[in-house]
Amino acid sequence: MLYEENSVHCVSRTEEMLVCSCNFITEKDIQETIIEMLDEDCWQLIVPAKVYHAMEKRGRCCGCFPNVVDIIIRTTEQYHAGRPSTDDQIFDFMTRLKQFHEENRRADLERRQKSHRAA
């Protein structure tokens, strides 16, 4: 916390820490976006491009992405640590993950067929 003498106001460093100077995005902006995304679907995979898309921004130099990944991990861990989880939700997530892998595997196999080759 930053404290100013003779002042009641205090500001957290994470609220004012600039993560992306290209888009002027703070850590607090990223955390709030991640929490909104987790509130929609707490088991979704969140990556920097998805966070930026939700904020209607684009990665320009993308030098901030490693820091954004760290914020995603930290925020997601804190989010799930504060929520009770049931076995049904975990099972549902695993079912969805297996279904996702199967769908993508089928798509990969379809692309590899001879009829889809360009040459």
Coordinates of N, CA and C in Angstrom, one line a residue:
M1 N 0.8 -1.2 0.0 CA 0.0 0.0 0.0 C 0.9 1.2 0.0
L2 N 0.4 2.2 -0.7 CA 1.1 3.5 -0.7 C 0.3 4.4 0.2
Y3 N 1.0 5.0 1.2 CA 0.3 5.9 2.1 C 0.9 7.3 2.0
E4 N 0.0 8.3 2.0 CA 0.5 9.7 2.0 C 0.3 10.2 3.4
E5 N 1.3 11.0 3.9 CA 1.1 11.5 5.2 C -0.1 12.5 5.2
N6 N -0.7 12.6 6.3 CA -1.9 13.5 6.5 C -3.0 13.2 5.5
S7 N -3.1 12.0 5.1 CA -4.2 11.7 4.2 C -4.8 10.4 4.6
V8 N -6.1 10.3 4.4 CA -6.8 9.1 4.7 C -6.8 8.1 3.5
H9 N -6.5 8.7 2.3 CA -6.6 7.9 1.1 C -5.3 7.0 1.0
C10 N -5.6 5.8 0.6 CA -4.4 4.9 0.3 C -4.8 4.1 -1.0
V11 N -3.7 3.9 -1.7 CA -3.9 3.2 -3.0 C -3.1 2.0 -3.1
S12 N -3.6 0.9 -3.5 CA -2.9 -0.4 -3.6 C -2.0 -0.3 -4.9
R13 N -0.8 -0.8 -4.8 CA 0.1 -0.8 -5.9 C -0.5 -1.6 -7.1
T14 N -1.2 -2.7 -6.8 CA -1.7 -3.5 -7.9 C -2.8 -2.7 -8.7
E15 N -3.5 -1.8 -8.0 CA -4.5 -1.0 -8.7 C -3.8 0.0 -9.7
E16 N -2.6 0.4 -9.4 CA -2.0 1.4 -10.3 C -0.9 0.9 -11.1
M17 N -0.6 -0.4 -11.0 CA 0.5 -1.0 -11.7 C 0.2 -1.2 -13.2
L18 N 0.9 -0.5 -14.1 CA 0.7 -0.6 -15.5 C 1.3 -1.9 -16.0
V19 N 0.5 -2.7 -16.6 CA 0.9 -4.0 -17.2 C 1.2 -3.8 -18.7
C20 N 0.4 -3.2 -19.4 CA 0.5 -3.0 -20.8 C 0.6 -1.5 -21.1
S21 N 1.8 -1.0 -21.5 CA 1.9 0.4 -21.8 C 1.4 0.7 -23.2
C22 N 1.3 -0.2 -24.1 CA 0.8 0.0 -25.4 C -0.7 0.4 -25.4
N23 N -1.5 -0.3 -24.5 CA -2.9 -0.1 -24.4 C -3.3 0.6 -23.1
F24 N -2.3 0.9 -22.3 CA -2.6 1.6 -21.0 C -3.6 0.7 -20.1
I25 N -3.2 -0.5 -19.9 CA -4.0 -1.5 -19.1 C -3.3 -1.7 -17.8
T26 N -4.0 -1.6 -16.7 CA -3.5 -1.9 -15.3 C -3.8 -3.3 -14.9
E27 N -3.1 -3.7 -13.9 CA -3.3 -5.1 -13.3 C -4.7 -5.2 -12.9
K28 N -5.3 -4.2 -12.3 CA -6.6 -4.2 -11.8 C -7.6 -4.4 -12.9
D29 N -7.4 -3.8 -14.1 CA -8.3 -4.0 -15.2 C -8.2 -5.5 -15.7
I30 N -7.1 -6.0 -15.7 CA -6.9 -7.4 -16.1 C -7.6 -8.4 -15.1
Q31 N -7.4 -8.1 -13.8 CA -8.0 -9.0 -12.8 C -9.5 -8.9 -12.9
E32 N -10.1 -7.7 -13.0 CA -11.5 -7.6 -13.1 C -12.1 -8.3 -14.3
T33 N -11.4 -8.2 -15.4 CA -11.8 -8.9 -16.7 C -11.8 -10.4 -16.5
I34 N -10.7 -10.9 -15.8 CA -10.6 -12.4 -15.6 C -11.7 -12.9 -14.7
I35 N -12.0 -12.1 -13.6 CA -13.1 -12.5 -12.7 C -14.4 -12.5 -13.4
E36 N -14.7 -11.5 -14.3 CA -15.9 -11.5 -15.0 C -16.0 -12.8 -15.9
M37 N -14.9 -13.1 -16.5 CA -14.9 -14.3 -17.4 C -15.1 -15.6 -16.6
L38 N -14.5 -15.7 -15.4 CA -14.6 -16.8 -14.5 C -16.0 -16.9 -14.0
D39 N -16.7 -15.8 -13.8 CA -18.1 -15.8 -13.3 C -19.0 -16.4 -14.4
E40 N -18.7 -16.1 -15.7 CA -19.4 -16.7 -16.8 C -19.3 -18.2 -16.8
D41 N -18.0 -18.7 -16.8 CA -17.7 -20.1 -16.8 C -16.4 -20.3 -16.1
C42 N -16.5 -20.8 -14.9 CA -15.3 -20.9 -14.0 C -14.3 -21.9 -14.4
W43 N -14.6 -22.8 -15.4 CA -13.7 -23.8 -15.8 C -13.1 -23.5 -17.2
Q44 N -13.4 -22.3 -17.8 CA -12.8 -22.0 -19.1 C -11.3 -21.8 -19.1
L45 N -10.7 -22.0 -20.2 CA -9.3 -21.7 -20.3 C -9.1 -20.3 -20.7
I46 N -8.4 -19.6 -19.9 CA -8.2 -18.1 -20.1 C -6.7 -17.9 -20.6
V47 N -6.6 -17.2 -21.7 CA -5.3 -16.9 -22.2 C -5.2 -15.4 -22.5
P48 N -4.0 -14.8 -22.6 CA -4.0 -13.3 -22.8 C -4.8 -12.8 -23.9
A49 N -4.8 -13.5 -25.1 CA -5.6 -13.0 -26.2 C -7.1 -12.9 -25.9
K50 N -7.6 -13.9 -25.1 CA -9.0 -13.9 -24.7 C -9.3 -12.7 -23.7
V51 N -8.4 -12.4 -22.8 CA -8.5 -11.3 -21.9 C -8.6 -10.0 -22.7
Y52 N -7.6 -9.8 -23.6 CA -7.6 -8.6 -24.4 C -8.8 -8.4 -25.2
H53 N -9.3 -9.5 -25.8 CA -10.5 -9.5 -26.6 C -11.7 -9.1 -25.7
A54 N -11.8 -9.6 -24.5 CA -12.9 -9.2 -23.6 C -12.8 -7.7 -23.2
M55 N -11.6 -7.1 -23.2 CA -11.4 -5.7 -22.9 C -11.5 -4.9 -24.2
E56 N -11.8 -5.5 -25.3 CA -11.9 -4.8 -26.6 C -10.5 -4.1 -26.9
K57 N -9.5 -4.8 -26.7 CA -8.1 -4.4 -26.9 C -7.4 -5.4 -27.8
R58 N -6.2 -5.0 -28.3 CA -5.4 -6.0 -29.1 C -4.0 -5.9 -28.5
G59 N -3.3 -7.1 -28.5 CA -1.9 -7.1 -28.1 C -1.1 -6.4 -29.2
R60 N -0.4 -5.5 -28.9 CA 0.4 -4.8 -30.0 C 1.8 -5.3 -30.0
C61 N 2.6 -5.1 -29.0 CA 4.0 -5.6 -29.0 C 4.0 -7.0 -28.3
C62 N 3.0 -7.2 -27.5 CA 2.8 -8.5 -26.8 C 3.9 -8.8 -25.8
G63 N 4.7 -7.8 -25.5 CA 5.8 -8.0 -24.4 C 5.2 -8.1 -23.1
C64 N 3.9 -7.7 -22.9 CA 3.3 -7.9 -21.6 C 2.7 -9.2 -21.3
F65 N 2.5 -10.0 -22.4 CA 1.8 -11.3 -22.3 C 2.4 -12.2 -21.2
P66 N 3.7 -12.4 -21.0 CA 4.2 -13.2 -19.9 C 3.7 -12.7 -18.5
N67 N 3.6 -11.4 -18.3 CA 3.0 -10.9 -17.1 C 1.5 -11.1 -17.0
V68 N 0.9 -11.0 -18.1 CA -0.6 -11.3 -18.1 C -0.8 -12.7 -17.8
V69 N 0.0 -13.6 -18.3 CA -0.2 -15.1 -17.9 C 0.0 -15.3 -16.4
D70 N 1.0 -14.6 -15.8 CA 1.1 -14.7 -14.3 C -0.1 -14.2 -13.6
I71 N -0.6 -13.1 -14.1 CA -1.8 -12.5 -13.5 C -3.0 -13.4 -13.6
I72 N -3.2 -14.0 -14.8 CA -4.2 -15.0 -15.0 C -4.1 -16.2 -14.0
I73 N -2.9 -16.7 -13.9 CA -2.7 -17.8 -13.0 C -3.0 -17.5 -11.6
R74 N -2.5 -16.3 -11.1 CA -2.7 -15.9 -9.7 C -4.2 -15.6 -9.5
T75 N -4.8 -14.9 -10.4 CA -6.2 -14.5 -10.2 C -7.1 -15.7 -10.2
T76 N -6.9 -16.7 -11.1 CA -7.7 -17.9 -11.2 C -7.5 -18.7 -10.0
E77 N -6.3 -18.9 -9.5 CA -6.0 -19.7 -8.3 C -6.8 -19.0 -7.1
Q78 N -6.7 -17.7 -6.9 CA -7.4 -17.0 -5.9 C -8.9 -17.2 -6.0
Y79 N -9.4 -17.1 -7.2 CA -10.8 -17.2 -7.5 C -11.3 -18.6 -7.0
H80 N -10.6 -19.6 -7.4 CA -11.0 -21.0 -7.1 C -10.8 -21.3 -5.7
A81 N -9.8 -20.7 -5.0 CA -9.6 -21.0 -3.6 C -10.7 -20.5 -2.8
G82 N -11.3 -19.4 -3.2 CA -12.4 -18.8 -2.5 C -13.8 -19.4 -2.7
R83 N -13.9 -20.3 -3.7 CA -15.2 -20.9 -4.0 C -15.2 -22.4 -3.6
P84 N -16.3 -22.8 -3.1 CA -16.5 -24.2 -2.8 C -16.7 -25.0 -4.1
S85 N -16.0 -26.1 -4.3 CA -16.1 -26.9 -5.5 C -16.7 -28.2 -5.2
T86 N -17.6 -28.7 -6.0 CA -18.1 -30.0 -5.8 C -17.6 -31.0 -6.8
D87 N -17.6 -32.3 -6.5 CA -17.1 -33.3 -7.4 C -17.9 -33.3 -8.8
D88 N -19.2 -32.9 -8.7 CA -20.0 -32.8 -9.9 C -19.4 -31.8 -10.9
Q89 N -19.0 -30.7 -10.4 CA -18.4 -29.6 -11.3 C -17.1 -30.1 -11.9
I90 N -16.3 -30.7 -11.1 CA -15.0 -31.2 -11.5 C -15.2 -32.3 -12.6
F91 N -16.2 -33.2 -12.4 CA -16.5 -34.2 -13.3 C -17.0 -33.6 -14.6
D92 N -17.9 -32.6 -14.5 CA -18.4 -31.9 -15.7 C -17.3 -31.3 -16.5
F93 N -16.3 -30.7 -15.8 CA -15.2 -30.1 -16.5 C -14.4 -31.1 -17.2
M94 N -14.1 -32.3 -16.6 CA -13.3 -33.3 -17.2 C -14.1 -33.9 -18.4
T95 N -15.4 -34.0 -18.4 CA -16.2 -34.5 -19.5 C -16.1 -33.5 -20.6
R96 N -16.2 -32.2 -20.3 CA -16.1 -31.2 -21.4 C -14.7 -31.2 -22.0
L97 N -13.7 -31.4 -21.2 CA -12.3 -31.4 -21.7 C -12.1 -32.6 -22.6
K98 N -12.6 -33.8 -22.2 CA -12.5 -34.9 -23.1 C -13.2 -34.7 -24.4
Q99 N -14.4 -34.1 -24.4 CA -15.2 -33.8 -25.5 C -14.4 -32.9 -26.5
F100 N -13.8 -31.8 -25.9 CA -13.1 -30.9 -26.6 C -11.9 -31.5 -27.4
H101 N -11.2 -32.4 -26.7 CA -10.1 -33.1 -27.3 C -10.5 -34.0 -28.4
E102 N -11.7 -34.7 -28.2 CA -12.2 -35.6 -29.3 C -12.6 -34.8 -30.5
E103 N -13.3 -33.6 -30.3 CA -13.7 -32.8 -31.4 C -12.5 -32.3 -32.2
N104 N -11.4 -31.9 -31.5 CA -10.2 -31.4 -32.2 C -9.5 -32.5 -32.8
R105 N -9.5 -33.6 -32.2 CA -8.8 -34.8 -32.8 C -9.4 -35.1 -34.2
R106 N -10.8 -35.1 -34.2 CA -11.5 -35.4 -35.4 C -11.2 -34.4 -36.5
A107 N -11.1 -33.1 -36.1 CA -10.8 -32.1 -37.0 C -9.4 -32.2 -37.6
D108 N -8.5 -32.6 -36.7 CA -7.1 -32.9 -37.2 C -7.1 -34.0 -38.2
L109 N -7.8 -35.1 -37.9 CA -7.8 -36.3 -38.8 C -8.4 -35.9 -40.1
E110 N -9.5 -35.1 -40.1 CA -10.1 -34.7 -41.4 C -9.2 -33.9 -42.2
R111 N -8.4 -33.0 -41.6 CA -7.4 -32.2 -42.4 C -6.3 -33.0 -43.0
R112 N -6.0 -34.2 -42.4 CA -4.9 -35.0 -42.9 C -5.3 -36.0 -44.0
Q113 N -6.6 -36.0 -44.4 CA -7.0 -37.0 -45.4 C -6.5 -36.5 -46.8
K114 N -6.3 -37.5 -47.7 CA -5.7 -37.2 -49.0 C -6.5 -36.3 -49.8
S115 N -7.8 -36.3 -49.6 CA -8.7 -35.5 -50.4 C -8.6 -34.0 -50.0
H116 N -8.0 -33.7 -48.9 CA -7.8 -32.3 -48.5 C -6.4 -31.8 -48.8
R117 N -5.6 -32.6 -49.4 CA -4.2 -32.1 -49.7 C -4.3 -31.1 -50.9
A118 N -3.4 -30.1 -50.8 CA -3.4 -29.1 -51.9 C -2.5 -29.6 -53.1
A119 N -1.5 -30.4 -52.8 CA -0.6 -30.8 -53.9 C -0.8 -32.3 -54.3

